[in-house]
GROMACS .gro file of C-alpha atoms in nm:
model
  324
    1MET     CA    1  -0.557  -2.221   0.204
    2THR     CA    2  -0.632  -1.847   0.241
    3ARG     CA    3  -0.422  -1.588   0.400
    4LYS     CA    4  -0.637  -1.331   0.635
    5ILE     CA    5  -0.495  -0.964   0.585
    6ILE     CA    6  -0.574  -0.619   0.671
    7LEU     CA    7  -0.538  -0.363   0.400
    8ASP     CA    8  -0.414  -0.033   0.553
    9SER     CA    9  -0.490   0.203   0.275
   10ASP     CA   10  -0.547   0.565   0.174
   11PRO     CA   11  -0.744   0.526  -0.126
   12GLY     CA   12  -0.639   0.664  -0.339
   13ILE     CA   13  -0.672   0.536  -0.729
   14ASP     CA   14  -0.377   0.279  -0.717
   15ASP     CA   15  -0.532   0.169  -0.399
   16ALA     CA   16  -0.854   0.091  -0.522
   17MET     CA   17  -0.683  -0.123  -0.782
   18ALA     CA   18  -0.522  -0.302  -0.503
   19ILE     CA   19  -0.830  -0.354  -0.294
   20LEU     CA   20  -0.995  -0.501  -0.619
   21PHE     CA   21  -0.695  -0.719  -0.662
   22ALA     CA   22  -0.714  -0.832  -0.327
   23GLU     CA   23  -1.089  -0.892  -0.322
   24ALA     CA   24  -1.028  -1.104  -0.662
   25ASN     CA   25  -0.795  -1.313  -0.566
   26SER     CA   26  -0.929  -1.639  -0.406
   27THR     CA   27  -0.584  -1.700  -0.173
   28ILE     CA   28  -0.677  -1.367   0.008
   29ASP     CA   29  -0.939  -1.305   0.269
   30LEU     CA   30  -0.976  -0.924   0.289
   31MET     CA   31  -1.049  -0.911   0.646
   32ALA     CA   32  -1.081  -0.505   0.635
   33ILE     CA   33  -0.981  -0.202   0.482
   34THR     CA   34  -0.831   0.037   0.742
   35THR     CA   35  -0.819   0.398   0.606
   36VAL     CA   36  -0.559   0.667   0.692
   37TYR     CA   37  -0.484   1.004   0.551
   38GLY     CA   38  -0.218   1.046   0.264
   39ASN     CA   39  -0.374   1.063  -0.085
   40ALA     CA   40  -0.640   1.212   0.042
   41MET     CA   41  -0.816   1.372   0.354
   42ILE     CA   42  -0.897   1.136   0.564
   43GLU     CA   43  -1.290   1.187   0.532
   44ASN     CA   44  -1.248   1.129   0.161
   45ALA     CA   45  -1.024   0.813   0.176
   46THR     CA   46  -1.302   0.667   0.410
   47ASN     CA   47  -1.546   0.765   0.189
   48ASN     CA   48  -1.401   0.621  -0.119
   49ALA     CA   49  -1.346   0.275   0.065
   50LEU     CA   50  -1.709   0.274   0.201
   51PHE     CA   51  -1.799   0.348  -0.191
   52LEU     CA   52  -1.595   0.038  -0.315
   53LYS     CA   53  -1.754  -0.167  -0.040
   54LYS     CA   54  -2.081  -0.082  -0.157
   55LYS     CA   55  -2.025  -0.077  -0.560
   56PHE     CA   56  -1.831  -0.413  -0.516
   57ASN     CA   57  -2.035  -0.594  -0.244
   58LEU     CA   58  -1.682  -0.638  -0.031
   59LYS     CA   59  -1.722  -0.824   0.287
   60ALA     CA   60  -1.427  -0.638   0.425
   61ASP     CA   61  -1.475  -0.389   0.733
   62ILE     CA   62  -1.438  -0.038   0.669
   63VAL     CA   63  -1.247   0.118   0.973
   64LYS     CA   64  -1.138   0.480   0.996
   65GLY     CA   65  -0.817   0.551   1.083
   66ALA     CA   66  -0.547   0.851   1.159
   67SER     CA   67  -0.625   1.186   0.999
   68LYS     CA   68  -0.273   1.329   1.041
   69PRO     CA   69   0.112   1.245   1.105
   70ILE     CA   70   0.225   1.194   1.493
   71THR     CA   71   0.490   1.438   1.488
   72LYS     CA   72   0.552   1.581   1.134
   73THR     CA   73   0.357   1.876   1.010
   74PRO     CA   74   0.091   1.752   0.744
   75VAL     CA   75   0.180   1.760   0.384
   76GLY     CA   76  -0.151   1.741   0.248
   77PRO     CA   77  -0.302   1.525   0.027
   78THR     CA   78  -0.124   1.451  -0.329
   79VAL     CA   79  -0.423   1.631  -0.540
   80ILE     CA   80  -0.202   1.652  -0.837
   81VAL     CA   81  -0.170   1.290  -0.865
   82HIS     CA   82  -0.518   1.165  -0.695
   83GLY     CA   83  -0.727   1.476  -0.717
   84GLU     CA   84  -0.901   1.672  -0.487
   85THR     CA   85  -1.120   1.354  -0.316
   86GLY     CA   86  -0.867   1.074  -0.415
   87PHE     CA   87  -1.052   0.912  -0.703
   88GLY     CA   88  -0.951   1.162  -0.967
   89ASP     CA   89  -1.239   1.344  -1.142
   90MET     CA   90  -1.476   1.104  -1.037
   91LEU     CA   91  -1.763   1.235  -0.820
   92ILE     CA   92  -1.830   0.993  -0.536
   93PRO     CA   93  -2.166   1.057  -0.337
   94LYS     CA   94  -2.147   1.046   0.024
   95GLN     CA   95  -2.178   0.708   0.157
   96ASP     CA   96  -2.334   0.575   0.476
   97GLU     CA   97  -2.087   0.631   0.760
   98ALA     CA   98  -2.268   0.396   0.979
   99LEU     CA   99  -2.145   0.124   0.769
  100ILE     CA  100  -1.810   0.238   0.929
  101ASP     CA  101  -1.662   0.003   1.242
  102SER     CA  102  -1.668   0.212   1.547
  103ARG     CA  103  -1.299   0.162   1.662
  104PRO     CA  104  -1.012   0.374   1.558
  105ALA     CA  105  -0.819   0.178   1.298
  106TYR     CA  106  -0.495   0.099   1.536
  107GLN     CA  107  -0.740  -0.069   1.790
  108TYR     CA  108  -0.925  -0.259   1.544
  109ILE     CA  109  -0.575  -0.399   1.415
  110ILE     CA  110  -0.494  -0.476   1.762
  111ASP     CA  111  -0.850  -0.648   1.842
  112MET     CA  112  -0.817  -0.871   1.525
  113VAL     CA  113  -0.475  -0.968   1.532
  114LYS     CA  114  -0.509  -1.050   1.932
  115GLU     CA  115  -0.834  -1.255   1.806
  116ASN     CA  116  -0.642  -1.428   1.535
  117PRO     CA  117  -0.284  -1.494   1.656
  118GLY     CA  118  -0.009  -1.574   1.386
  119GLU     CA  119  -0.261  -1.548   1.082
  120ILE     CA  120  -0.302  -1.227   0.968
  121THR     CA  121  -0.077  -1.003   0.761
  122LEU     CA  122  -0.064  -0.644   0.787
  123VAL     CA  123  -0.053  -0.484   0.445
  124ALA     CA  124   0.005  -0.120   0.431
  125ILE     CA  125  -0.012   0.076   0.132
  126GLY     CA  126  -0.032   0.445   0.258
  127PRO     CA  127   0.131   0.622   0.534
  128LEU     CA  128   0.246   0.377   0.851
  129THR     CA  129   0.065   0.571   1.113
  130ASN     CA  130  -0.205   0.346   1.205
  131LEU     CA  131   0.041   0.082   1.244
  132ALA     CA  132   0.258   0.279   1.443
  133LEU     CA  133  -0.004   0.369   1.683
  134ALA     CA  134  -0.128   0.010   1.712
  135LEU     CA  135   0.241  -0.067   1.804
  136LYS     CA  136   0.241   0.202   2.079
  137ALA     CA  137  -0.108   0.105   2.243
  138ALA     CA  138   0.026  -0.280   2.217
  139PRO     CA  139   0.357  -0.361   2.165
  140GLU     CA  140   0.288  -0.743   2.190
  141ILE     CA  141   0.101  -0.766   1.879
  142VAL     CA  142   0.452  -0.790   1.723
  143ASN     CA  143   0.469  -1.179   1.840
  144LEU     CA  144   0.096  -1.207   1.719
  145VAL     CA  145   0.094  -1.069   1.354
  146LYS     CA  146   0.175  -1.326   1.075
  147GLU     CA  147   0.382  -1.048   0.840
  148VAL     CA  148   0.392  -0.702   0.772
  149VAL     CA  149   0.409  -0.616   0.393
  150ILE     CA  150   0.476  -0.241   0.326
  151MET     CA  151   0.434  -0.092  -0.016
  152GLY     CA  152   0.665   0.227   0.059
  153GLY     CA  153   1.050   0.351   0.064
  154ALA     CA  154   1.322   0.329  -0.190
  155PHE     CA  155   1.647   0.203  -0.172
  156GLY     CA  156   1.844   0.303  -0.497
  157GLU     CA  157   1.798  -0.030  -0.662
  158ASN     CA  158   1.727  -0.049  -1.048
  159GLY     CA  159   1.791   0.338  -1.028
  160HIS     CA  160   1.498   0.429  -0.818
  161ARG     CA  161   1.518   0.650  -0.504
  162GLY     CA  162   1.242   0.885  -0.439
  163ASN     CA  163   0.927   1.016  -0.592
  164VAL     CA  164   0.844   1.327  -0.369
  165THR     CA  165   1.210   1.443  -0.279
  166PRO     CA  166   1.522   1.311  -0.481
  167TYR     CA  167   1.556   1.042  -0.176
  168ALA     CA  168   1.234   0.986  -0.038
  169GLU     CA  169   0.888   0.800  -0.127
  170ALA     CA  170   0.547   0.951  -0.061
  171ASN     CA  171   0.416   0.713   0.218
  172ILE     CA  172   0.734   0.739   0.399
  173HIS     CA  173   0.766   1.117   0.340
  174ASP     CA  174   0.420   1.152   0.511
  175ASP     CA  175   0.524   1.015   0.863
  176PRO     CA  176   0.896   0.941   0.864
  177HIS     CA  177   0.932   0.889   1.266
  178VAL     CA  178   0.679   0.614   1.235
  179ALA     CA  179   0.805   0.439   0.944
  180ASP     CA  180   1.147   0.415   1.132
  181ALA     CA  181   0.941   0.273   1.449
  182VAL     CA  182   0.748   0.025   1.228
  183PHE     CA  183   1.067  -0.080   1.044
  184CYS     CA  184   1.278  -0.114   1.392
  185ALA     CA  185   0.997  -0.333   1.573
  186PRO     CA  186   1.043  -0.722   1.587
  187TRP     CA  187   0.803  -0.801   1.363
  188PRO     CA  188   0.897  -0.971   1.034
  189VAL     CA  189   0.853  -0.676   0.763
  190VAL     CA  190   0.890  -0.701   0.399
  191ILE     CA  191   0.911  -0.380   0.208
  192ILE     CA  192   0.810  -0.336  -0.126
  193GLY     CA  193   0.936   0.009  -0.266
  194LEU     CA  194   0.989   0.175  -0.570
  195ASP     CA  195   1.288  -0.027  -0.630
  196VAL     CA  196   1.024  -0.272  -0.778
  197THR     CA  197   0.702  -0.109  -0.804
  198GLN     CA  198   0.856   0.121  -1.084
  199GLN     CA  199   0.997  -0.208  -1.225
  200SER     CA  200   0.650  -0.307  -1.316
  201PHE     CA  201   0.404  -0.078  -1.546
  202PHE     CA  202   0.024  -0.064  -1.660
  203SER     CA  203   0.055   0.065  -2.011
  204THR     CA  204  -0.255   0.266  -2.143
  205ASP     CA  205  -0.324  -0.013  -2.367
  206TYR     CA  206  -0.293  -0.275  -2.080
  207LEU     CA  207  -0.541  -0.088  -1.907
  208LYS     CA  208  -0.775  -0.044  -2.192
  209SER     CA  209  -0.785  -0.406  -2.297
  210LEU     CA  210  -0.828  -0.518  -1.934
  211CYS     CA  211  -1.151  -0.282  -1.904
  212ASP     CA  212  -1.279  -0.458  -2.226
  213GLN     CA  213  -1.250  -0.787  -2.079
  214SER     CA  214  -1.393  -0.712  -1.696
  215ASN     CA  215  -1.717  -0.569  -1.721
  216GLU     CA  216  -1.800  -0.325  -1.438
  217VAL     CA  217  -1.473  -0.371  -1.278
  218GLY     CA  218  -1.259  -0.286  -1.562
  219GLU     CA  219  -1.469  -0.002  -1.651
  220PHE     CA  220  -1.452   0.132  -1.309
  221MET     CA  221  -1.067   0.097  -1.303
  222TRP     CA  222  -1.063   0.258  -1.639
  223GLN     CA  223  -1.266   0.549  -1.533
  224VAL     CA  224  -1.086   0.604  -1.217
  225ASN     CA  225  -0.737   0.603  -1.389
  226GLN     CA  226  -0.790   0.862  -1.632
  227TYR     CA  227  -0.684   1.136  -1.390
  228TYR     CA  228  -0.376   0.920  -1.287
  229LEU     CA  229  -0.300   0.869  -1.630
  230GLN     CA  230  -0.308   1.233  -1.725
  231PHE     CA  231  -0.051   1.281  -1.460
  232TYR     CA  232   0.184   1.029  -1.576
  233SER     CA  233   0.142   1.136  -1.925
  234LYS     CA  234   0.183   1.546  -1.853
  235LYS     CA  235   0.441   1.535  -1.535
  236LEU     CA  236   0.667   1.212  -1.637
  237ASN     CA  237   0.583   1.171  -2.037
  238LEU     CA  238   0.484   0.788  -1.973
  239ASP     CA  239   0.205   0.626  -2.150
  240GLY     CA  240   0.084   0.436  -1.837
  241CYS     CA  241   0.128   0.414  -1.459
  242PHE     CA  242   0.373   0.240  -1.219
  243VAL     CA  243   0.227  -0.057  -1.032
  244HIS     CA  244   0.269   0.069  -0.668
  245ASP     CA  245   0.016  -0.027  -0.447
  246PRO     CA  246  -0.098  -0.339  -0.628
  247SER     CA  247   0.250  -0.485  -0.603
  248ALA     CA  248   0.217  -0.523  -0.245
  249ILE     CA  249  -0.088  -0.734  -0.287
  250ALA     CA  250   0.091  -0.949  -0.585
  251TYR     CA  251   0.370  -1.027  -0.310
  252VAL     CA  252   0.134  -1.149  -0.067
  253ILE     CA  253  -0.028  -1.365  -0.331
  254ASN     CA  254   0.283  -1.518  -0.456
  255PRO     CA  255   0.617  -1.425  -0.289
  256ASP     CA  256   0.821  -1.575  -0.561
  257LEU     CA  257   0.764  -1.312  -0.791
  258PHE     CA  258   1.014  -1.081  -0.578
  259THR     CA  259   1.352  -1.111  -0.498
  260LEU     CA  260   1.438  -0.980  -0.138
  261ARG     CA  261   1.738  -0.867   0.050
  262LYS     CA  262   1.778  -0.885   0.434
  263GLY     CA  263   1.896  -0.605   0.634
  264ALA     CA  264   1.812  -0.370   0.914
  265VAL     CA  265   1.612  -0.081   0.799
  266ARG     CA  266   1.648   0.284   0.936
  267VAL     CA  267   1.432   0.614   0.793
  268VAL     CA  268   1.608   0.959   0.825
  269THR     CA  269   1.377   1.189   1.008
  270GLU     CA  270   1.518   1.544   0.968
  271GLY     CA  271   1.692   1.746   0.718
  272PRO     CA  272   1.724   1.779   0.351
  273ALA     CA  273   1.726   1.351   0.309
  274GLU     CA  274   1.392   1.342   0.544
  275ALA     CA  275   1.211   1.036   0.492
  276MET     CA  276   1.505   0.838   0.311
  277THR     CA  277   1.494   0.476   0.368
  278ILE     CA  278   1.847   0.307   0.412
  279GLN     CA  279   1.916  -0.053   0.450
  280LYS     CA  280   2.228  -0.173   0.652
  281LEU     CA  281   2.390  -0.458   0.398
  282ASP     CA  282   2.695  -0.583   0.629
  283ASP     CA  283   2.755  -0.748   0.957
  284ILE     CA  284   3.014  -0.522   1.091
  285ARG     CA  285   2.930  -0.363   1.427
  286TYR     CA  286   3.056   0.005   1.399
  287PRO     CA  287   3.193   0.222   1.676
  288HIS     CA  288   2.864   0.472   1.624
  289ASP     CA  289   2.574   0.225   1.536
  290GLU     CA  290   2.214   0.261   1.549
  291TRP     CA  291   2.163  -0.032   1.308
  292SER     CA  292   2.315  -0.361   1.453
  293ASP     CA  293   2.068  -0.427   1.713
  294MET     CA  294   1.757  -0.381   1.497
  295PRO     CA  295   1.563  -0.660   1.346
  296SER     CA  296   1.694  -0.782   1.003
  297GLN     CA  297   1.406  -0.657   0.769
  298GLN     CA  298   1.319  -0.776   0.373
  299VAL     CA  299   1.346  -0.542   0.095
  300GLY     CA  300   1.262  -0.599  -0.265
  301ILE     CA  301   1.512  -0.541  -0.494
  302ALA     CA  302   1.387  -0.739  -0.808
  303VAL     CA  303   1.062  -0.825  -0.962
  304LYS     CA  304   0.928  -1.074  -1.222
  305ASP     CA  305   0.713  -0.795  -1.370
  306THR     CA  306   0.560  -0.966  -1.681
  307GLU     CA  307   0.440  -1.257  -1.464
  308LEU     CA  308   0.304  -0.989  -1.182
  309LEU     CA  309   0.106  -0.828  -1.484
  310ASP     CA  310  -0.037  -1.151  -1.605
  311LEU     CA  311  -0.156  -1.219  -1.262
  312PHE     CA  312  -0.357  -0.914  -1.208
  313ARG     CA  313  -0.475  -0.940  -1.548
  314GLN     CA  314  -0.593  -1.260  -1.485
  315ASP     CA  315  -0.743  -1.226  -1.149
  316ILE     CA  316  -0.912  -0.932  -1.215
  317ILE     CA  317  -1.101  -1.084  -1.553
  318ASP     CA  318  -1.202  -1.401  -1.353
  319TYR     CA  319  -1.350  -1.188  -1.058
  320ALA     CA  320  -1.521  -0.946  -1.310
  321ASN     CA  321  -1.679  -1.244  -1.497
  322ASN     CA  322  -1.788  -1.431  -1.209
  323LYS     CA  323  -1.990  -1.128  -1.094
  324VAL     CA  324  -2.217  -1.130  -1.370
   0.00000   0.00000   0.00000
């Protein structure tokens, strides 16, 4: 039985790996890639998605989404990590924009969820602006979505608290007001944050071995990761990279890889702790309490990292070899 997903993404190097992981796994039906600003400007993010669609003959619709946060002043693309256009030093030619769905991403999400009630999982691996816009325009979709899986946030588990500020993760930091709205909506949310994504690690040797066994898929992943790996080496002194966005796909494929914790989640929207994600862990109702009436969501706190890496490796190898 396949699981239908709409992948909301800001491609992005690790986004590309997540997209190919979703395409590679036989249990996932990748219906669409809805794009959002974040790692790259929206034009580049969408062009990168179109490039992947053409290069790997993806059936997924490509849908252009939000170009900026709803409330916050934009912080701009993460050039230091993903390069000027999102794919590091790779020169991505201009793609045929006629292949972009005519609807804005939020409307596409609404339409598809209503056409497939109870069947679609929304997987968001960038800022949550498209999801928030869909919620605002059609709040009834909370009862029609199967699940919402988000790569974002950090809750202090395993020593992981933030990657763009001491207490904020990048996707949440890009638009914290909408992240709070998404987490507080009454739909089932699973948050795969730094607490688990930084517990899994693609070593350089792992990626090189994968390249050697995966034909053009592995070669693309190796090339696009060179800029990413340089960032990790120069800035973090690491010989490899964390498994951020692909971890969200791994959860969709096999939830048993992750240990989850339930509780309402809120996002700090102002001040030096802006975009900090906090989960309420008790059942006490306090005199001043903006938590207890919010839905209980699930946060990843542990991961079977070796099994996740094995799953990713085997899916990509099988996919690449089947394309020959």
